[in-house]
Every structure is written in C-alpha cells, then in structure tokens.
C-alpha cells in the first residue's frame, strides 16, 4: 500500500473509538494535499542541494584552473627574465672579447 493511500485512509483529527477505518471526506483531501506539499518540498530541497553541490564543484574546478594558469604564467615570466639576463651576460662577454681583440694602433709601437 502506498503512503498516500495510507494517509487518505485516516481522517485528520479523527474521533476516538474503534471503527472500521476512517471516513474519506474533506479531511482526507486536506491530508493528501499536505502529503503532496511535503513531497514537493522534499523534491525542491533535493534539487537545491544537488545544485549547490554542482556549483561548489564547478567553483573548485575554476579555482584549480586559475591556480594552474597563474603558475604557468609565473613560470613563463621567470623563464623570460632568466633568458633576458642570459642574453645581457652574453652581450657583455661578447663586447669584452671584441674589445680585447682590437689591434693596437701603429703609433703605439714608437
């Protein structure tokens, strides 16, 4: 037997005493409507919980992506700075070697 059927078999605020089951009158209709409202509310709550969980996971994924992208940009920037520093050192050494290889002027011999 379904819960809704069981609920409809009893009248809200039914009187005392035994009897062969509750009557199905206006009270039963209210009970069924209340059960439907509770079920709908539970469904909405379940959907809301699932939505919150999905948003939480999506937010974590975005945060992780941003973290990885930031690290990649930082690594690229560090690499570029190192390359620029190396280029500067190579240029300085090249200039020093070139200057050392210039011949003496001929008048310096006299």
mmCIF file with all atom_site columns, C-alpha atoms in Angstrom:
data_model
loop_
_atom_site.group_PDB
_atom_site.id
_atom_site.type_symbol
_atom_site.label_atom_id
_atom_site.label_alt_id
_atom_site.label_comp_id
_atom_site.label_asym_id
_atom_site.label_entity_id
_atom_site.label_seq_id
_atom_site.pdbx_PDB_ins_code
_atom_site.Cartn_x
_atom_site.Cartn_y
_atom_site.Cartn_z
_atom_site.occupancy
_atom_site.B_iso_or_equiv
_atom_site.pdbx_formal_charge
_atom_site.auth_seq_id
_atom_site.auth_comp_id
_atom_site.auth_asym_id
_atom_site.auth_atom_id
_atom_site.pdbx_PDB_model_num
ATOM 1   C CA . UNK A 1 1   ? 0.000   0.000  0.000   1.00 0.00 ? 1   UNK A CA 1
ATOM 2   C CA . UNK A 1 2   ? 1.317   3.443  -0.878  1.00 0.00 ? 2   UNK A CA 1
ATOM 3   C CA . UNK A 1 3   ? 1.910   6.017  1.832   1.00 0.00 ? 3   UNK A CA 1
ATOM 4   C CA . UNK A 1 4   ? -0.518  8.395  0.164   1.00 0.00 ? 4   UNK A CA 1
ATOM 5   C CA . UNK A 1 5   ? -3.214  5.695  0.223   1.00 0.00 ? 5   UNK A CA 1
ATOM 6   C CA . UNK A 1 6   ? -2.494  5.054  3.864   1.00 0.00 ? 6   UNK A CA 1
ATOM 7   C CA . UNK A 1 7   ? -2.719  8.752  4.633   1.00 0.00 ? 7   UNK A CA 1
ATOM 8   C CA . UNK A 1 8   ? -6.031  9.084  2.828   1.00 0.00 ? 8   UNK A CA 1
ATOM 9   C CA . UNK A 1 9   ? -7.477  6.196  4.814   1.00 0.00 ? 9   UNK A CA 1
ATOM 10  C CA . UNK A 1 10  ? -7.491  8.279  8.003   1.00 0.00 ? 10  UNK A CA 1
ATOM 11  C CA . UNK A 1 11  ? -9.308  11.462 8.637   1.00 0.00 ? 11  UNK A CA 1
ATOM 12  C CA . UNK A 1 12  ? -7.446  14.429 10.128  1.00 0.00 ? 12  UNK A CA 1
ATOM 13  C CA . UNK A 1 13  ? -8.403  14.811 13.746  1.00 0.00 ? 13  UNK A CA 1
ATOM 14  C CA . UNK A 1 14  ? -10.479 11.662 13.583  1.00 0.00 ? 14  UNK A CA 1
ATOM 15  C CA . UNK A 1 15  ? -12.604 10.922 16.600  1.00 0.00 ? 15  UNK A CA 1
ATOM 16  C CA . UNK A 1 16  ? -11.825 8.391  19.241  1.00 0.00 ? 16  UNK A CA 1
ATOM 17  C CA . UNK A 1 17  ? -13.064 4.874  19.482  1.00 0.00 ? 17  UNK A CA 1
ATOM 18  C CA . UNK A 1 18  ? -12.646 1.995  17.164  1.00 0.00 ? 18  UNK A CA 1
ATOM 19  C CA . UNK A 1 19  ? -14.306 1.717  13.918  1.00 0.00 ? 19  UNK A CA 1
ATOM 20  C CA . UNK A 1 20  ? -13.825 0.178  10.608  1.00 0.00 ? 20  UNK A CA 1
ATOM 21  C CA . UNK A 1 21  ? -11.350 2.661  9.157   1.00 0.00 ? 21  UNK A CA 1
ATOM 22  C CA . UNK A 1 22  ? -11.628 6.373  8.737   1.00 0.00 ? 22  UNK A CA 1
ATOM 23  C CA . UNK A 1 23  ? -14.058 8.130  6.519   1.00 0.00 ? 23  UNK A CA 1
ATOM 24  C CA . UNK A 1 24  ? -12.885 9.647  3.266   1.00 0.00 ? 24  UNK A CA 1
ATOM 25  C CA . UNK A 1 25  ? -14.262 13.136 3.476   1.00 0.00 ? 25  UNK A CA 1
ATOM 26  C CA . UNK A 1 26  ? -12.867 16.658 3.270   1.00 0.00 ? 26  UNK A CA 1
ATOM 27  C CA . UNK A 1 27  ? -10.261 15.815 5.916   1.00 0.00 ? 27  UNK A CA 1
ATOM 28  C CA . UNK A 1 28  ? -8.770  13.154 3.679   1.00 0.00 ? 28  UNK A CA 1
ATOM 29  C CA . UNK A 1 29  ? -8.430  15.625 0.819   1.00 0.00 ? 29  UNK A CA 1
ATOM 30  C CA . UNK A 1 30  ? -6.520  18.007 3.081   1.00 0.00 ? 30  UNK A CA 1
ATOM 31  C CA . UNK A 1 31  ? -4.265  15.138 4.163   1.00 0.00 ? 31  UNK A CA 1
ATOM 32  C CA . UNK A 1 32  ? -3.486  14.182 0.569   1.00 0.00 ? 32  UNK A CA 1
ATOM 33  C CA . UNK A 1 33  ? -2.753  17.796 -0.308  1.00 0.00 ? 33  UNK A CA 1
ATOM 34  C CA . UNK A 1 34  ? -0.475  18.099 2.715   1.00 0.00 ? 34  UNK A CA 1
ATOM 35  C CA . UNK A 1 35  ? 1.363   14.911 1.712   1.00 0.00 ? 35  UNK A CA 1
ATOM 36  C CA . UNK A 1 36  ? 1.774   16.230 -1.830  1.00 0.00 ? 36  UNK A CA 1
ATOM 37  C CA . UNK A 1 37  ? 3.121   19.528 -0.484  1.00 0.00 ? 37  UNK A CA 1
ATOM 38  C CA . UNK A 1 38  ? 5.622   17.692 1.731   1.00 0.00 ? 38  UNK A CA 1
ATOM 39  C CA . UNK A 1 39  ? 6.741   15.544 -1.212  1.00 0.00 ? 39  UNK A CA 1
ATOM 40  C CA . UNK A 1 40  ? 7.110   18.576 -3.484  1.00 0.00 ? 40  UNK A CA 1
ATOM 41  C CA . UNK A 1 41  ? 9.064   20.436 -0.802  1.00 0.00 ? 41  UNK A CA 1
ATOM 42  C CA . UNK A 1 42  ? 11.372  17.448 -0.360  1.00 0.00 ? 42  UNK A CA 1
ATOM 43  C CA . UNK A 1 43  ? 11.933  17.306 -4.114  1.00 0.00 ? 43  UNK A CA 1
ATOM 44  C CA . UNK A 1 44  ? 12.745  21.019 -4.266  1.00 0.00 ? 44  UNK A CA 1
ATOM 45  C CA . UNK A 1 45  ? 15.139  20.614 -1.330  1.00 0.00 ? 45  UNK A CA 1
ATOM 46  C CA . UNK A 1 46  ? 16.865  17.686 -3.050  1.00 0.00 ? 46  UNK A CA 1
ATOM 47  C CA . UNK A 1 47  ? 17.248  19.659 -6.291  1.00 0.00 ? 47  UNK A CA 1
ATOM 48  C CA . UNK A 1 48  ? 18.540  22.678 -4.380  1.00 0.00 ? 48  UNK A CA 1
ATOM 49  C CA . UNK A 1 49  ? 21.094  20.532 -2.555  1.00 0.00 ? 49  UNK A CA 1
ATOM 50  C CA . UNK A 1 50  ? 22.260  18.987 -5.830  1.00 0.00 ? 50  UNK A CA 1
ATOM 51  C CA . UNK A 1 51  ? 22.516  22.443 -7.401  1.00 0.00 ? 51  UNK A CA 1
ATOM 52  C CA . UNK A 1 52  ? 24.602  23.744 -4.514  1.00 0.00 ? 52  UNK A CA 1
ATOM 53  C CA . UNK A 1 53  ? 26.886  20.710 -4.780  1.00 0.00 ? 53  UNK A CA 1
ATOM 54  C CA . UNK A 1 54  ? 27.276  21.255 -8.533  1.00 0.00 ? 54  UNK A CA 1
ATOM 55  C CA . UNK A 1 55  ? 28.095  24.938 -8.057  1.00 0.00 ? 55  UNK A CA 1
ATOM 56  C CA . UNK A 1 56  ? 30.601  24.038 -5.332  1.00 0.00 ? 56  UNK A CA 1
ATOM 57  C CA . UNK A 1 57  ? 32.366  21.552 -7.608  1.00 0.00 ? 57  UNK A CA 1
ATOM 58  C CA . UNK A 1 58  ? 32.344  23.991 -10.517 1.00 0.00 ? 58  UNK A CA 1
ATOM 59  C CA . UNK A 1 59  ? 33.791  26.726 -8.301  1.00 0.00 ? 59  UNK A CA 1
ATOM 60  C CA . UNK A 1 60  ? 36.552  24.397 -7.145  1.00 0.00 ? 60  UNK A CA 1
ATOM 61  C CA . UNK A 1 61  ? 37.327  23.479 -10.757 1.00 0.00 ? 61  UNK A CA 1
ATOM 62  C CA . UNK A 1 62  ? 37.544  27.134 -11.779 1.00 0.00 ? 62  UNK A CA 1
ATOM 63  C CA . UNK A 1 63  ? 39.782  27.889 -8.794  1.00 0.00 ? 63  UNK A CA 1
ATOM 64  C CA . UNK A 1 64  ? 42.075  24.979 -9.697  1.00 0.00 ? 64  UNK A CA 1
ATOM 65  C CA . UNK A 1 65  ? 42.240  26.127 -13.319 1.00 0.00 ? 65  UNK A CA 1
ATOM 66  C CA . UNK A 1 66  ? 43.104  29.676 -12.252 1.00 0.00 ? 66  UNK A CA 1
ATOM 67  C CA . UNK A 1 67  ? 45.801  28.349 -9.915  1.00 0.00 ? 67  UNK A CA 1
ATOM 68  C CA . UNK A 1 68  ? 47.373  26.241 -12.664 1.00 0.00 ? 68  UNK A CA 1
ATOM 69  C CA . UNK A 1 69  ? 47.172  29.093 -15.177 1.00 0.00 ? 69  UNK A CA 1
ATOM 70  C CA . UNK A 1 70  ? 48.730  31.512 -12.677 1.00 0.00 ? 70  UNK A CA 1
ATOM 71  C CA . UNK A 1 71  ? 51.570  29.076 -12.021 1.00 0.00 ? 71  UNK A CA 1
ATOM 72  C CA . UNK A 1 72  ? 52.126  28.651 -15.763 1.00 0.00 ? 72  UNK A CA 1
ATOM 73  C CA . UNK A 1 73  ? 52.253  32.416 -16.308 1.00 0.00 ? 73  UNK A CA 1
ATOM 74  C CA . UNK A 1 74  ? 54.649  32.815 -13.376 1.00 0.00 ? 74  UNK A CA 1
ATOM 75  C CA . UNK A 1 75  ? 56.895  30.075 -14.753 1.00 0.00 ? 75  UNK A CA 1
ATOM 76  C CA . UNK A 1 76  ? 56.879  31.672 -18.209 1.00 0.00 ? 76  UNK A CA 1
ATOM 77  C CA . UNK A 1 77  ? 57.700  35.074 -16.729 1.00 0.00 ? 77  UNK A CA 1
ATOM 78  C CA . UNK A 1 78  ? 60.577  33.583 -14.717 1.00 0.00 ? 78  UNK A CA 1
ATOM 79  C CA . UNK A 1 79  ? 61.866  31.855 -17.838 1.00 0.00 ? 79  UNK A CA 1
ATOM 80  C CA . UNK A 1 80  ? 61.704  35.095 -19.825 1.00 0.00 ? 80  UNK A CA 1
ATOM 81  C CA . UNK A 1 81  ? 63.539  37.014 -17.099 1.00 0.00 ? 81  UNK A CA 1
ATOM 82  C CA . UNK A 1 82  ? 66.238  34.326 -16.997 1.00 0.00 ? 82  UNK A CA 1
ATOM 83  C CA . UNK A 1 83  ? 66.540  34.411 -20.793 1.00 0.00 ? 83  UNK A CA 1
ATOM 84  C CA . UNK A 1 84  ? 66.863  38.203 -20.749 1.00 0.00 ? 84  UNK A CA 1
ATOM 85  C CA . UNK A 1 85  ? 69.535  38.040 -18.048 1.00 0.00 ? 85  UNK A CA 1
ATOM 86  C CA . UNK A 1 86  ? 71.441  35.390 -20.005 1.00 0.00 ? 86  UNK A CA 1
ATOM 87  C CA . UNK A 1 87  ? 71.189  37.485 -23.149 1.00 0.00 ? 87  UNK A CA 1
ATOM 88  C CA . UNK A 1 88  ? 72.569  40.512 -21.285 1.00 0.00 ? 88  UNK A CA 1
ATOM 89  C CA . UNK A 1 89  ? 75.509  38.499 -19.940 1.00 0.00 ? 89  UNK A CA 1
ATOM 90  C CA . UNK A 1 90  ? 76.271  37.033 -23.383 1.00 0.00 ? 90  UNK A CA 1
ATOM 91  C CA . UNK A 1 91  ? 76.197  40.519 -24.930 1.00 0.00 ? 91  UNK A CA 1
ATOM 92  C CA . UNK A 1 92  ? 78.570  41.871 -22.269 1.00 0.00 ? 92  UNK A CA 1
ATOM 93  C CA . UNK A 1 93  ? 81.044  38.984 -22.722 1.00 0.00 ? 93  UNK A CA 1
ATOM 94  C CA . UNK A 1 94  ? 80.896  39.343 -26.494 1.00 0.00 ? 94  UNK A CA 1
ATOM 95  C CA . UNK A 1 95  ? 81.617  43.083 -26.241 1.00 0.00 ? 95  UNK A CA 1
ATOM 96  C CA . UNK A 1 96  ? 84.526  42.457 -23.849 1.00 0.00 ? 96  UNK A CA 1
ATOM 97  C CA . UNK A 1 97  ? 86.072  39.828 -26.122 1.00 0.00 ? 97  UNK A CA 1
ATOM 98  C CA . UNK A 1 98  ? 85.636  42.047 -29.172 1.00 0.00 ? 98  UNK A CA 1
ATOM 99  C CA . UNK A 1 99  ? 87.289  44.964 -27.400 1.00 0.00 ? 99  UNK A CA 1
ATOM 100 C CA . UNK A 1 100 ? 90.211  42.777 -26.323 1.00 0.00 ? 100 UNK A CA 1
ATOM 101 C CA . UNK A 1 101 ? 90.822  41.613 -29.897 1.00 0.00 ? 101 UNK A CA 1
ATOM 102 C CA . UNK A 1 102 ? 91.270  45.124 -31.395 1.00 0.00 ? 102 UNK A CA 1
ATOM 103 C CA . UNK A 1 103 ? 94.812  45.693 -32.637 1.00 0.00 ? 103 UNK A CA 1
ATOM 104 C CA . UNK A 1 104 ? 96.993  48.331 -31.107 1.00 0.00 ? 104 UNK A CA 1
ATOM 105 C CA . UNK A 1 105 ? 97.335  51.488 -33.154 1.00 0.00 ? 105 UNK A CA 1
ATOM 106 C CA . UNK A 1 106 ? 100.580 51.612 -35.112 1.00 0.00 ? 106 UNK A CA 1
ATOM 107 C CA . UNK A 1 107 ? 101.803 54.755 -33.333 1.00 0.00 ? 107 UNK A CA 1
ATOM 108 C CA . UNK A 1 108 ? 101.829 52.876 -30.019 1.00 0.00 ? 108 UNK A CA 1
ATOM 109 C CA . UNK A 1 109 ? 104.907 50.949 -31.140 1.00 0.00 ? 109 UNK A CA 1
ATOM 110 C CA . UNK A 1 110 ? 107.120 54.048 -31.339 1.00 0.00 ? 110 UNK A CA 1
#
